[in-house]
Amino acid sequence: MNILHSISQHGHEQLVFCNDKKNGLKAVIAIHDTTLGPSLGGCRFWDYKDENEAILDVLRLSRGMTYKAAIAGLNLGGGKSVIIGQPEKLKSRKFFHSFGKYVDSLAGRYITAEDVNIRVEDINMVAEKTSHVVGVTNSPNGSGDPSPFTALGVFWGIKAAAKHKFGTESLENLKIAVQGCGAVGQNLINLLHHEKAKVCVADLSEDTTRKMKDRYGVQVVSIDKIHATDCDIFAPCALGGILNSNTIPEIKAKIIAGGANNQLLDEKLHAIALNKRNILFAPDYVINAGGLINVANELGGYNKDKATKDTIKIYETLQSIFATAEKKSLLPFEASNLLAEKIITEKKKEKQN
Ligand code: NAD
């Protein structure tokens, strides 16, 4: 991979490679854009097949964070980090201290938090070595696990999409397929269950899906069939790239609205393919901004009511994006990208004056 070419292609400011042989830490921190403020984005721990896969992931994820913060109206830029390796083998206090020191060395240009395979107890250990971290429980302003807020935002985003597509925001009796029953997926399933939606789920872990079945009476579907389930709404809440040339022709849902980052394997190509099939796609970085909105609140003194109200506003934000897209004959992802880019360009101009 030509790294400098890749980072300049989408305007990334900085890519930091971390290698601590003693503690087995291999990580990459990406700072995409700090026009609106310091970059903030979670840390993902994943056993990537090779370095290129990890770098591509962190580049795409950090760019998404820039757009997410802009649309959510936050004074934050976009960043993200990935740790490469098997979480269950590598996790230790020293390991997370080492990561914390790397984050600290960036002097606040990058603020970290949880993402896939990073739990609150892990991020608390990171916080023992740096103050540039949110989503913790071991500091007075800490708000802990952001995933309940991410799920709350996704829930209201699903309602906005249902209102736009079906004319009603009620999800009662709608069949909703949730891919991934992790931190976000489980919280979302709980909210959908209380809304009396008919939920079906899939996860890599049979233990987890069994728990979901026992707790909520959901139907369990195999992981290779969940996207093709006969349902009204498909909510991807696992990893990115699920919307691709293989899966899109098989999708039966009329709406795709879920918490996973980077759901479209190729942003433009696959958004067009969904549109051709008359499937409404809720841009992922808009609908899953609840966790970011919540942890960003820690930076100014945590206020849970405000974080909740701001998260629920995702309903209005998405409605407005769907309406603009329709009015200007754009796809929803194009309408939201243009809006985010406008916010950032205006800020850049303001800073130059
Ligand atoms: P998590 O690690 O808690 O859960 C992910 C779940 O997906 C796991 O249970 C895993 O077994 C399952 N999974 C992985 N591959 C799968 C597959 N092919 N089919 C079915 N299940 C599969 O992670 P999370 O925090 O719930 O995050 C889920 C997604 O939401 C990620 O894309 C993440 O980047 C995004 N996201 C999370 C937050 C947050 O607050 N945690 C915020 C914004 C976006």
mmCIF file of N, CA, C and O in Angstrom, residues 79-122:
data_model
loop_
_atom_site.group_PDB
_atom_site.id
_atom_site.type_symbol
_atom_site.label_atom_id
_atom_site.label_comp_id
_atom_site.label_asym_id
_atom_site.label_seq_id
_atom_site.Cartn_x
_atom_site.Cartn_y
_atom_site.Cartn_z
ATOM 1 N N GLY A 79 -11.003 11.222 14.364
ATOM 2 C CA GLY A 79 -9.853 10.345 14.552
ATOM 3 C C GLY A 79 -10.322 8.960 14.934
ATOM 4 O O GLY A 79 -11.516 8.759 15.220
ATOM 5 N N LYS A 80 -9.443 8.027 14.912
ATOM 6 C CA LYS A 80 -9.786 6.651 15.287
ATOM 7 C C LYS A 80 -8.478 5.903 15.494
ATOM 8 O O LYS A 80 -7.436 6.300 14.964
ATOM 9 N N SER A 81 -8.532 4.815 16.241
ATOM 10 C CA SER A 81 -7.342 3.974 16.354
ATOM 11 C C SER A 81 -7.730 2.510 16.222
ATOM 12 O O SER A 81 -8.873 2.139 16.537
ATOM 13 N N VAL A 82 -6.784 1.719 15.742
ATOM 14 C CA VAL A 82 -7.001 0.270 15.704
ATOM 15 C C VAL A 82 -5.808 -0.411 16.357
ATOM 16 O O VAL A 82 -4.662 -0.010 16.154
ATOM 17 N N ILE A 83 -6.114 -1.415 17.153
ATOM 18 C CA ILE A 83 -5.063 -2.263 17.732
ATOM 19 C C ILE A 83 -5.150 -3.592 16.999
ATOM 20 O O ILE A 83 -6.242 -4.144 16.824
ATOM 21 N N ILE A 84 -3.991 -4.086 16.557
ATOM 22 C CA ILE A 84 -3.970 -5.294 15.737
ATOM 23 C C ILE A 84 -3.617 -6.508 16.603
ATOM 24 O O ILE A 84 -2.613 -6.496 17.322
ATOM 25 N N GLY A 85 -4.464 -7.541 16.538
ATOM 26 C CA GLY A 85 -4.143 -8.772 17.277
ATOM 27 C C GLY A 85 -5.369 -9.369 17.940
ATOM 28 O O GLY A 85 -6.492 -8.876 17.770
ATOM 29 N N GLN A 86 -5.122 -10.443 18.687
ATOM 30 C CA GLN A 86 -6.234 -11.158 19.325
ATOM 31 C C GLN A 86 -6.483 -10.586 20.724
ATOM 32 O O GLN A 86 -5.636 -10.759 21.608
ATOM 33 N N PRO A 87 -7.617 -9.927 20.919
ATOM 34 C CA PRO A 87 -7.884 -9.257 22.190
ATOM 35 C C PRO A 87 -7.709 -10.184 23.392
ATOM 36 O O PRO A 87 -7.040 -9.822 24.370
ATOM 37 N N GLU A 88 -8.271 -11.386 23.309
ATOM 38 C CA GLU A 88 -8.260 -12.286 24.483
ATOM 39 C C GLU A 88 -6.842 -12.697 24.875
ATOM 40 O O GLU A 88 -6.554 -12.973 26.042
ATOM 41 N N LYS A 89 -5.902 -12.689 23.907
ATOM 42 C CA LYS A 89 -4.518 -13.088 24.207
ATOM 43 C C LYS A 89 -3.680 -11.910 24.695
ATOM 44 O O LYS A 89 -2.749 -12.074 25.468
ATOM 45 N N LEU A 90 -3.991 -10.702 24.226
ATOM 46 C CA LEU A 90 -3.080 -9.570 24.444
ATOM 47 C C LEU A 90 -3.476 -8.630 25.582
ATOM 48 O O LEU A 90 -2.627 -7.942 26.143
ATOM 49 N N LYS A 91 -4.767 -8.595 25.899
ATOM 50 C CA LYS A 91 -5.218 -7.583 26.869
ATOM 51 C C LYS A 91 -4.527 -7.742 28.235
ATOM 52 O O LYS A 91 -4.484 -8.843 28.779
ATOM 53 N N SER A 92 -3.997 -6.640 28.759
ATOM 54 C CA SER A 92 -3.441 -6.609 30.119
ATOM 55 C C SER A 92 -3.331 -5.137 30.515
ATOM 56 O O SER A 92 -3.416 -4.244 29.653
ATOM 57 N N ARG A 93 -3.120 -4.905 31.792
ATOM 58 C CA ARG A 93 -2.989 -3.508 32.254
ATOM 59 C C ARG A 93 -1.801 -2.835 31.563
ATOM 60 O O ARG A 93 -1.890 -1.713 31.057
ATOM 61 N N LYS A 94 -0.656 -3.538 31.504
ATOM 62 C CA LYS A 94 0.554 -2.948 30.888
ATOM 63 C C LYS A 94 0.311 -2.628 29.411
ATOM 64 O O LYS A 94 0.787 -1.628 28.882
ATOM 65 N N PHE A 95 -0.435 -3.506 28.753
ATOM 66 C CA PHE A 95 -0.746 -3.338 27.330
ATOM 67 C C PHE A 95 -1.527 -2.036 27.122
ATOM 68 O O PHE A 95 -1.188 -1.207 26.269
ATOM 69 N N PHE A 96 -2.567 -1.844 27.943
ATOM 70 C CA PHE A 96 -3.383 -0.630 27.775
ATOM 71 C C PHE A 96 -2.649 0.611 28.274
ATOM 72 O O PHE A 96 -2.881 1.709 27.769
ATOM 73 N N HIS A 97 -1.751 0.428 29.251
ATOM 74 C CA HIS A 97 -0.917 1.571 29.667
ATOM 75 C C HIS A 97 -0.047 2.013 28.498
ATOM 76 O O HIS A 97 0.132 3.204 28.246
ATOM 77 N N SER A 98 0.488 1.042 27.799
ATOM 78 C CA SER A 98 1.344 1.353 26.664
ATOM 79 C C SER A 98 0.557 2.138 25.607
ATOM 80 O O SER A 98 1.022 3.167 25.102
ATOM 81 N N PHE A 99 -0.662 1.669 25.311
ATOM 82 C CA PHE A 99 -1.494 2.386 24.338
ATOM 83 C C PHE A 99 -1.792 3.807 24.838
ATOM 84 O O PHE A 99 -1.725 4.778 24.080
ATOM 85 N N GLY A 100 -2.085 3.919 26.142
ATOM 86 C CA GLY A 100 -2.385 5.224 26.749
ATOM 87 C C GLY A 100 -1.231 6.197 26.582
ATOM 88 O O GLY A 100 -1.431 7.384 26.306
ATOM 89 N N LYS A 101 0.002 5.681 26.700
ATOM 90 C CA LYS A 101 1.170 6.571 26.550
ATOM 91 C C LYS A 101 1.274 7.095 25.113
ATOM 92 O O LYS A 101 1.636 8.241 24.883
ATOM 93 N N TYR A 102 0.971 6.215 24.149
ATOM 94 C CA TYR A 102 0.993 6.681 22.748
ATOM 95 C C TYR A 102 -0.064 7.769 22.534
ATOM 96 O O TYR A 102 0.194 8.784 21.889
ATOM 97 N N VAL A 103 -1.262 7.555 23.086
ATOM 98 C CA VAL A 103 -2.326 8.562 22.936
ATOM 99 C C VAL A 103 -1.871 9.866 23.592
ATOM 100 O O VAL A 103 -2.021 10.954 23.024
ATOM 101 N N ASP A 104 -1.254 9.746 24.772
ATOM 102 C CA ASP A 104 -0.813 10.932 25.507
ATOM 103 C C ASP A 104 0.243 11.716 24.728
ATOM 104 O O ASP A 104 0.291 12.947 24.791
ATOM 105 N N SER A 105 1.070 10.981 23.976
ATOM 106 C CA SER A 105 2.158 11.647 23.233
ATOM 107 C C SER A 105 1.604 12.587 22.168
ATOM 108 O O SER A 105 2.309 13.456 21.665
ATOM 109 N N LEU A 106 0.324 12.428 21.805
ATOM 110 C CA LEU A 106 -0.267 13.305 20.784
ATOM 111 C C LEU A 106 -0.851 14.576 21.401
ATOM 112 O O LEU A 106 -1.447 15.405 20.696
ATOM 113 N N ALA A 107 -0.695 14.710 22.706
ATOM 114 C CA ALA A 107 -1.007 15.958 23.424
ATOM 115 C C ALA A 107 -2.422 16.489 23.166
ATOM 116 O O ALA A 107 -2.635 17.692 23.055
ATOM 117 N N GLY A 108 -3.374 15.595 22.999
ATOM 118 C CA GLY A 108 -4.767 16.037 22.865
ATOM 119 C C GLY A 108 -5.245 16.191 21.435
ATOM 120 O O GLY A 108 -6.413 16.509 21.200
ATOM 121 N N ARG A 109 -4.365 15.975 20.470
ATOM 122 C CA ARG A 109 -4.837 16.027 19.056
ATOM 123 C C ARG A 109 -5.762 14.846 18.764
ATOM 124 O O ARG A 109 -6.572 14.888 17.858
ATOM 125 N N TYR A 110 -5.606 13.785 19.544
ATOM 126 C CA TYR A 110 -6.486 12.610 19.397
ATOM 127 C C TYR A 110 -7.005 12.199 20.787
ATOM 128 O O TYR A 110 -6.220 12.062 21.723
ATOM 129 N N ILE A 111 -8.330 12.056 20.874
ATOM 130 C CA ILE A 111 -8.969 11.613 22.126
ATOM 131 C C ILE A 111 -9.583 10.246 21.843
ATOM 132 O O ILE A 111 -10.330 10.079 20.860
ATOM 133 N N THR A 112 -9.282 9.275 22.682
ATOM 134 C CA THR A 112 -9.756 7.918 22.406
ATOM 135 C C THR A 112 -10.979 7.538 23.252
ATOM 136 O O THR A 112 -11.384 8.264 24.160
ATOM 137 N N ALA A 113 -11.569 6.390 22.908
ATOM 138 C CA ALA A 113 -12.760 5.870 23.608
ATOM 139 C C ALA A 113 -12.931 4.403 23.207
ATOM 140 O O ALA A 113 -12.055 3.835 22.545
ATOM 141 N N GLU A 114 -14.066 3.799 23.566
ATOM 142 C CA GLU A 114 -14.333 2.406 23.220
ATOM 143 C C GLU A 114 -14.723 2.250 21.746
ATOM 144 O O GLU A 114 -15.301 3.150 21.158
ATOM 145 N N ASP A 115 -14.419 1.115 21.183
ATOM 146 C CA ASP A 115 -15.048 0.646 19.940
ATOM 147 C C ASP A 115 -15.053 -0.885 20.035
ATOM 148 O O ASP A 115 -14.929 -1.437 21.143
ATOM 149 N N VAL A 116 -15.190 -1.544 18.902
ATOM 150 C CA VAL A 116 -15.336 -3.006 18.897
ATOM 151 C C VAL A 116 -14.204 -3.671 19.702
ATOM 152 O O VAL A 116 -13.023 -3.360 19.504
ATOM 153 N N ASN A 117 -14.587 -4.536 20.629
ATOM 154 C CA ASN A 117 -13.666 -5.320 21.469
ATOM 155 C C ASN A 117 -12.896 -4.504 22.510
ATOM 156 O O ASN A 117 -11.943 -5.019 23.107
ATOM 157 N N ILE A 118 -13.277 -3.262 22.710
ATOM 158 C CA ILE A 118 -12.688 -2.461 23.799
ATOM 159 C C ILE A 118 -13.814 -2.134 24.761
ATOM 160 O O ILE A 118 -14.797 -1.473 24.394
ATOM 161 N N ARG A 119 -13.658 -2.621 25.983
ATOM 162 C CA ARG A 119 -14.688 -2.441 27.010
ATOM 163 C C ARG A 119 -14.306 -1.288 27.949
ATOM 164 O O ARG A 119 -13.172 -0.828 27.946
ATOM 165 N N VAL A 120 -15.264 -0.927 28.822
ATOM 166 C CA VAL A 120 -15.015 0.188 29.755
ATOM 167 C C VAL A 120 -13.795 -0.104 30.626
ATOM 168 O O VAL A 120 -12.958 0.776 30.851
ATOM 169 N N GLU A 121 -13.658 -1.351 31.096
ATOM 170 C CA GLU A 121 -12.521 -1.655 31.973
ATOM 171 C C GLU A 121 -11.185 -1.480 31.236
ATOM 172 O O GLU A 121 -10.171 -1.115 31.845
ATOM 173 N N ASP A 122 -11.186 -1.702 29.918
ATOM 174 C CA ASP A 122 -9.955 -1.503 29.133
ATOM 175 C C ASP A 122 -9.633 -0.010 29.027
ATOM 176 O O ASP A 122 -8.485 0.407 29.219
#
